[in-house]
Amino acid sequence: MRRVLASVAFVACAIVFAQSPARDQTPAPTITLTRLDCGTWAAPTDVGQRFSDTYAYNGLMVQLVFTCYLIRHGDDYLLWDTGNPVGTAATSPKTSLVDLLAQLKLTPAQIKYVAISHYHGDHIGQVSSFPQSTLLIGKGDWDVITAPNGNGVTNPAAFANWISGGGKVEPLPGDRDVFGDGTVVMLNMPGHTPGHHSLLVKLKEMGNVLITGDLAHFHENYDTNGVPTFNTDRAASLASLDRFKKMAANLHATVLIQHDARDIGKLPAFPAAAK
Ligand SMILES: [Zn+2]
C-alpha cells in the first residue's frame, strides 16, 4: 500500500514538474526605452511667467526641451508623444521622428501604438506621420479634439486620419495597461488637460520609470506642486500630482520630466536605449 501511495505521489509530482517548465517557456518580452528629441531648444525660459498660478518661481530661468520616447515591448513598439511639428518654426525639430526611427531601422508602420499624453501642440506635432498606428489618448482630450468647435488650444487637423475613421483610436477614460502584462501603463492624470495621461514603464535593468507628460514641466514645479496658469483644472492637477508622487515612492521609480533638460541624462543618449 505504501508503495502504491508512493508511486501515486511520484506520478503527481511528475505531472506538476512536467507542467511547470511549460509555463515558463514563453520568455518575458524585451522592454526598452529610448529618448527621442522632439523639438529644438529655445533659450532658457522665465518659468514664473506662465508656470505658476501662485506667483512662484519669479525670475527662475529653466532650460525647457521637447522629448518623445520610444518603448519597445517584444516585437511591438509604442511611441509616447510626437513633439513639435516639423517645419520652419524656431522650436521645430531638426530631425523628424520618422528620420530618427529610420536610424533605429524602424518604419512608421512598425509603430503599433502612438500614445499621446495630451492635446497640446508640442506633443501632437508629428502624430499624422503614424496613420497606421492605433491612437491611444485620454477620453477627456479626445472629446475636446472632436468637439464641433474645439477649444482653440488644440489642432484637430493633426488627428484627421483618426477622426475620419481612417485609423483606429482608443479614447481612454482611465488607466490602460497597454500590453496586458503591467509593463507599460498609461496613467490617468487629468488636470493639465481634461484627459492628460502619464506613463509607467517597467524595465528589467533600470527598474520602474514614470514619465510625466506635462503633469509637471520642470523639477521645481514637480517638487512644490506648482500648477501652471493654463491648466484646465487646478484641483485635478493637485490630485494627479499626489497620485503620481505616491506611485513614484511605492515603485521606487525614476521620474522623467519630459520638458526638463536636467532629466535628459537619466537615459542613455540616442540611439541607445535603457533596458
Ligand atoms: Zn502641455
Coordinates of C-alpha atoms and ligand atoms in Angstrom, one line a residue:
M1 CA 0.0 0.0 0.0
R2 CA 2.8 2.3 0.9
R3 CA 4.4 1.6 -2.4
V4 CA 1.2 2.4 -4.2
L5 CA 0.9 5.7 -2.4
A6 CA 4.5 6.5 -3.1
S7 CA 4.0 5.8 -6.8
V8 CA 0.8 7.9 -6.9
A9 CA 2.8 10.7 -5.2
F10 CA 5.6 10.2 -7.7
V11 CA 3.2 10.4 -10.7
A12 CA 1.5 13.5 -9.2
C13 CA 4.9 15.2 -8.7
A14 CA 5.9 14.2 -12.2
I15 CA 2.8 15.9 -13.6
V16 CA 3.5 19.0 -11.6
F17 CA 7.1 19.2 -12.7
A18 CA 6.2 18.4 -16.3
Q19 CA 3.7 21.3 -16.3
S20 CA 5.7 24.0 -14.6
P21 CA 8.6 24.3 -17.1
A22 CA 6.0 24.6 -19.9
R23 CA 4.5 27.7 -18.1
D24 CA 7.9 29.3 -18.1
Q25 CA 8.7 28.6 -21.7
T26 CA 7.4 31.9 -23.0
P27 CA 10.3 34.3 -22.5
A28 CA 9.5 37.7 -21.0
P29 CA 9.4 40.3 -23.8
T30 CA 12.4 42.6 -24.2
I31 CA 11.4 46.1 -23.0
T32 CA 13.5 49.1 -23.8
L33 CA 13.0 52.9 -23.5
T34 CA 14.7 55.4 -25.9
R35 CA 14.6 59.2 -25.7
L36 CA 13.8 61.0 -28.9
D37 CA 14.5 64.6 -29.4
C38 CA 11.2 66.3 -30.4
G39 CA 12.0 69.9 -30.9
T40 CA 14.7 72.5 -30.8
W41 CA 15.6 74.0 -27.5
A42 CA 14.6 77.6 -27.1
A43 CA 16.6 79.9 -24.8
P44 CA 16.1 79.3 -21.0
T45 CA 12.6 80.4 -20.1
D46 CA 11.5 82.6 -17.2
V47 CA 9.1 79.9 -15.8
G48 CA 7.5 82.4 -13.3
Q49 CA 5.5 83.9 -16.2
R50 CA 3.2 81.0 -17.2
F51 CA 4.0 78.0 -15.0
S52 CA 2.6 79.2 -11.6
D53 CA -0.8 80.4 -10.6
T54 CA 0.6 81.4 -7.2
Y55 CA 3.4 83.8 -8.3
A56 CA 6.0 81.2 -7.6
Y57 CA 9.3 80.9 -9.5
N58 CA 9.5 84.6 -10.4
G59 CA 12.7 85.1 -12.4
L60 CA 13.6 81.4 -12.3
M61 CA 15.3 80.5 -15.6
V62 CA 14.9 76.9 -16.7
Q63 CA 16.0 75.2 -19.9
L64 CA 13.0 73.6 -21.3
V65 CA 13.2 70.9 -24.0
F66 CA 10.9 68.7 -26.0
T67 CA 11.0 65.0 -25.6
C68 CA 9.3 61.9 -27.0
Y69 CA 10.0 58.3 -26.1
L70 CA 10.1 55.0 -28.0
I71 CA 9.1 51.9 -26.0
R72 CA 9.9 48.5 -27.3
H73 CA 7.8 45.6 -26.0
G74 CA 9.0 42.4 -27.6
D75 CA 8.2 42.9 -31.3
D76 CA 5.8 45.8 -30.7
Y77 CA 6.6 49.5 -30.5
L78 CA 4.8 52.3 -28.7
L79 CA 5.6 55.9 -29.4
W80 CA 5.0 58.3 -26.5
D81 CA 4.1 61.8 -27.7
T82 CA 5.1 63.2 -31.1
G83 CA 6.6 66.6 -30.2
N84 CA 6.7 69.8 -32.2
P85 CA 5.7 69.8 -35.9
V86 CA 8.5 69.6 -38.5
G87 CA 8.8 73.0 -40.2
T88 CA 10.5 76.4 -40.0
A89 CA 9.5 77.5 -36.5
A90 CA 12.3 78.1 -34.1
T91 CA 11.2 75.2 -32.0
S92 CA 10.8 72.8 -34.9
P93 CA 12.8 69.6 -34.5
K94 CA 16.0 69.4 -36.6
T95 CA 15.3 65.7 -37.3
S96 CA 11.8 64.3 -37.7
L97 CA 10.6 61.4 -35.7
V98 CA 10.3 59.3 -38.9
D99 CA 14.0 60.0 -39.6
L100 CA 15.0 59.3 -36.0
L101 CA 13.2 56.0 -36.2
A102 CA 14.9 55.2 -39.5
Q103 CA 18.2 55.5 -37.7
L104 CA 16.8 52.7 -35.5
K105 CA 15.8 50.7 -38.6
L106 CA 12.2 51.2 -37.9
T107 CA 9.4 52.5 -40.2
P108 CA 6.2 54.2 -39.1
A109 CA 4.2 51.1 -40.0
Q110 CA 6.1 49.2 -37.2
I111 CA 4.8 51.6 -34.5
K112 CA 1.8 49.7 -33.2
Y113 CA 0.6 52.4 -30.8
V114 CA 1.0 56.2 -30.9
A115 CA 0.2 57.3 -27.4
I116 CA -0.4 60.9 -26.7
S117 CA 0.0 62.4 -23.2
H118 CA -2.3 65.4 -24.1
Y119 CA -3.6 67.5 -26.9
H120 CA -1.1 70.5 -26.7
G121 CA 0.7 71.3 -30.0
D122 CA 4.2 70.4 -28.7
H123 CA 3.0 66.9 -28.0
I124 CA 0.9 66.1 -31.2
G125 CA 3.0 67.9 -33.9
Q126 CA 4.1 64.7 -35.8
V127 CA 1.2 62.4 -35.0
S128 CA 0.0 62.4 -38.6
S129 CA 3.2 60.7 -39.6
F130 CA 1.9 57.5 -38.0
P131 CA -1.5 56.9 -39.7
Q132 CA -1.3 53.1 -39.3
S133 CA -0.8 53.2 -35.6
T134 CA -3.6 52.8 -33.1
L135 CA -4.0 56.2 -31.3
L136 CA -4.2 56.0 -27.5
I137 CA -5.3 59.2 -25.9
G138 CA -7.3 60.3 -22.9
K139 CA -11.0 60.4 -23.5
G140 CA -11.3 63.9 -22.0
D141 CA -8.8 65.2 -24.6
W142 CA -10.3 63.2 -27.5
D143 CA -13.7 64.7 -26.6
V144 CA -12.2 68.2 -27.0
I145 CA -10.4 67.3 -30.2
T146 CA -13.6 66.0 -31.7
A147 CA -16.0 68.7 -30.4
P148 CA -17.6 70.7 -33.2
N149 CA -15.9 73.9 -32.2
G150 CA -12.8 72.5 -30.4
N151 CA -11.4 74.8 -27.7
G152 CA -8.9 76.8 -29.8
V153 CA -5.9 75.4 -27.9
T154 CA -5.5 72.2 -29.8
N155 CA -5.3 71.4 -33.5
P156 CA -7.9 68.8 -34.6
A157 CA -6.4 68.7 -38.1
A158 CA -3.4 66.8 -36.8
F159 CA -5.9 63.9 -36.0
A160 CA -7.9 64.0 -39.2
N161 CA -6.8 60.4 -40.0
W162 CA -8.4 59.1 -36.8
I163 CA -11.4 61.5 -36.7
S164 CA -12.4 60.3 -40.2
G165 CA -12.1 56.7 -39.2
G166 CA -9.0 56.1 -41.3
G167 CA -7.1 55.0 -38.3
K168 CA -8.0 53.1 -35.1
V169 CA -8.4 55.3 -31.9
E170 CA -9.0 54.2 -28.4
P171 CA -10.0 57.1 -26.1
L172 CA -9.1 56.1 -22.6
P173 CA -11.4 57.1 -19.7
G174 CA -8.9 55.8 -17.1
D175 CA -5.6 53.9 -16.9
R176 CA -4.6 51.5 -19.7
D177 CA -2.3 48.5 -19.3
V178 CA -1.2 48.7 -22.9
F179 CA 0.2 45.2 -23.4
G180 CA -1.8 43.4 -20.7
D181 CA 1.3 42.4 -18.6
G182 CA 1.7 45.6 -16.4
T183 CA 4.9 46.7 -18.0
V184 CA 3.6 49.7 -20.0
V185 CA 0.7 51.5 -18.4
M186 CA -0.9 54.8 -19.4
L187 CA -1.9 56.6 -16.2
N188 CA -5.0 58.8 -16.0
M189 CA -3.5 62.1 -14.6
P190 CA -6.0 64.8 -15.5
G191 CA -5.7 68.5 -14.7
H192 CA -3.2 69.9 -17.2
T193 CA -5.8 69.0 -19.8
P194 CA -9.1 67.0 -19.2
G195 CA -7.7 63.7 -20.4
H196 CA -4.0 64.1 -19.6
H197 CA -2.0 60.9 -19.1
S198 CA 1.4 59.9 -17.7
L199 CA 3.2 56.7 -18.5
L200 CA 4.7 53.9 -16.4
V201 CA 7.4 51.7 -18.0
K202 CA 8.8 48.7 -16.1
L203 CA 12.4 47.9 -17.2
K204 CA 14.3 44.9 -16.2
E205 CA 17.7 46.6 -15.5
M206 CA 16.8 50.3 -14.9
G207 CA 13.7 49.4 -12.9
N208 CA 10.4 51.3 -12.9
V209 CA 10.2 54.6 -14.8
L210 CA 7.5 57.2 -14.6
I211 CA 7.2 59.7 -17.4
T212 CA 5.3 62.8 -16.5
G213 CA 3.8 64.1 -19.7
D214 CA 3.1 67.7 -18.6
L215 CA 2.0 66.7 -15.1
A216 CA 5.0 68.9 -14.3
H217 CA 7.2 70.9 -16.7
F218 CA 10.4 71.2 -14.5
H219 CA 11.8 70.0 -11.2
E220 CA 10.7 73.0 -9.2
N221 CA 7.1 72.7 -10.1
Y222 CA 7.1 69.0 -9.5
D223 CA 8.7 69.4 -6.1
T224 CA 6.4 72.2 -4.9
N225 CA 3.1 71.1 -6.6
G226 CA 3.1 74.1 -8.9
V227 CA 0.2 74.5 -11.2
P228 CA 0.6 76.4 -14.5
T229 CA -1.8 79.2 -15.2
F230 CA -3.0 77.3 -18.3
N231 CA -4.0 74.0 -16.7
T232 CA -7.7 73.2 -17.2
D233 CA -8.4 72.0 -13.6
R234 CA -6.4 73.1 -10.6
A235 CA -7.9 70.5 -8.1
A236 CA -7.4 67.7 -10.6
S237 CA -3.8 68.8 -11.2
L238 CA -3.0 68.6 -7.5
A239 CA -4.8 65.2 -7.1
S240 CA -2.8 63.8 -10.1
L241 CA 0.5 65.1 -8.6
D242 CA -0.4 63.4 -5.3
R243 CA -1.2 60.1 -7.0
F244 CA 1.9 60.3 -9.2
K245 CA 4.3 61.0 -6.3
K246 CA 2.8 58.2 -4.2
M247 CA 3.2 55.8 -7.1
A248 CA 6.8 57.0 -7.7
A249 CA 7.6 56.3 -4.0
N250 CA 5.9 53.0 -3.8
L251 CA 7.5 51.8 -7.1
H252 CA 10.9 53.3 -6.3
A253 CA 10.6 54.8 -9.8
T254 CA 12.9 57.0 -11.8
V255 CA 10.8 60.1 -12.7
L256 CA 11.4 61.7 -16.1
I257 CA 10.1 65.2 -16.6
Q258 CA 9.8 65.5 -20.4
H259 CA 10.3 69.2 -20.7
D260 CA 13.2 69.5 -18.2
A261 CA 16.7 69.4 -19.8
R262 CA 18.1 68.2 -16.5
D263 CA 16.4 64.8 -17.0
I264 CA 17.8 64.0 -20.4
G265 CA 20.9 62.4 -18.8
K266 CA 18.7 59.9 -16.9
L267 CA 18.5 57.8 -20.1
P268 CA 21.3 56.7 -22.4
A269 CA 21.8 59.2 -25.3
F270 CA 20.0 58.3 -28.6
P271 CA 20.3 55.9 -30.3
A272 CA 21.0 53.8 -27.2
A273 CA 18.1 52.6 -25.1
A274 CA 17.5 52.0 -21.4
K275 CA 16.8 48.3 -20.6
Ligands
ZN1 ZN 1.1 70.8 -22.2

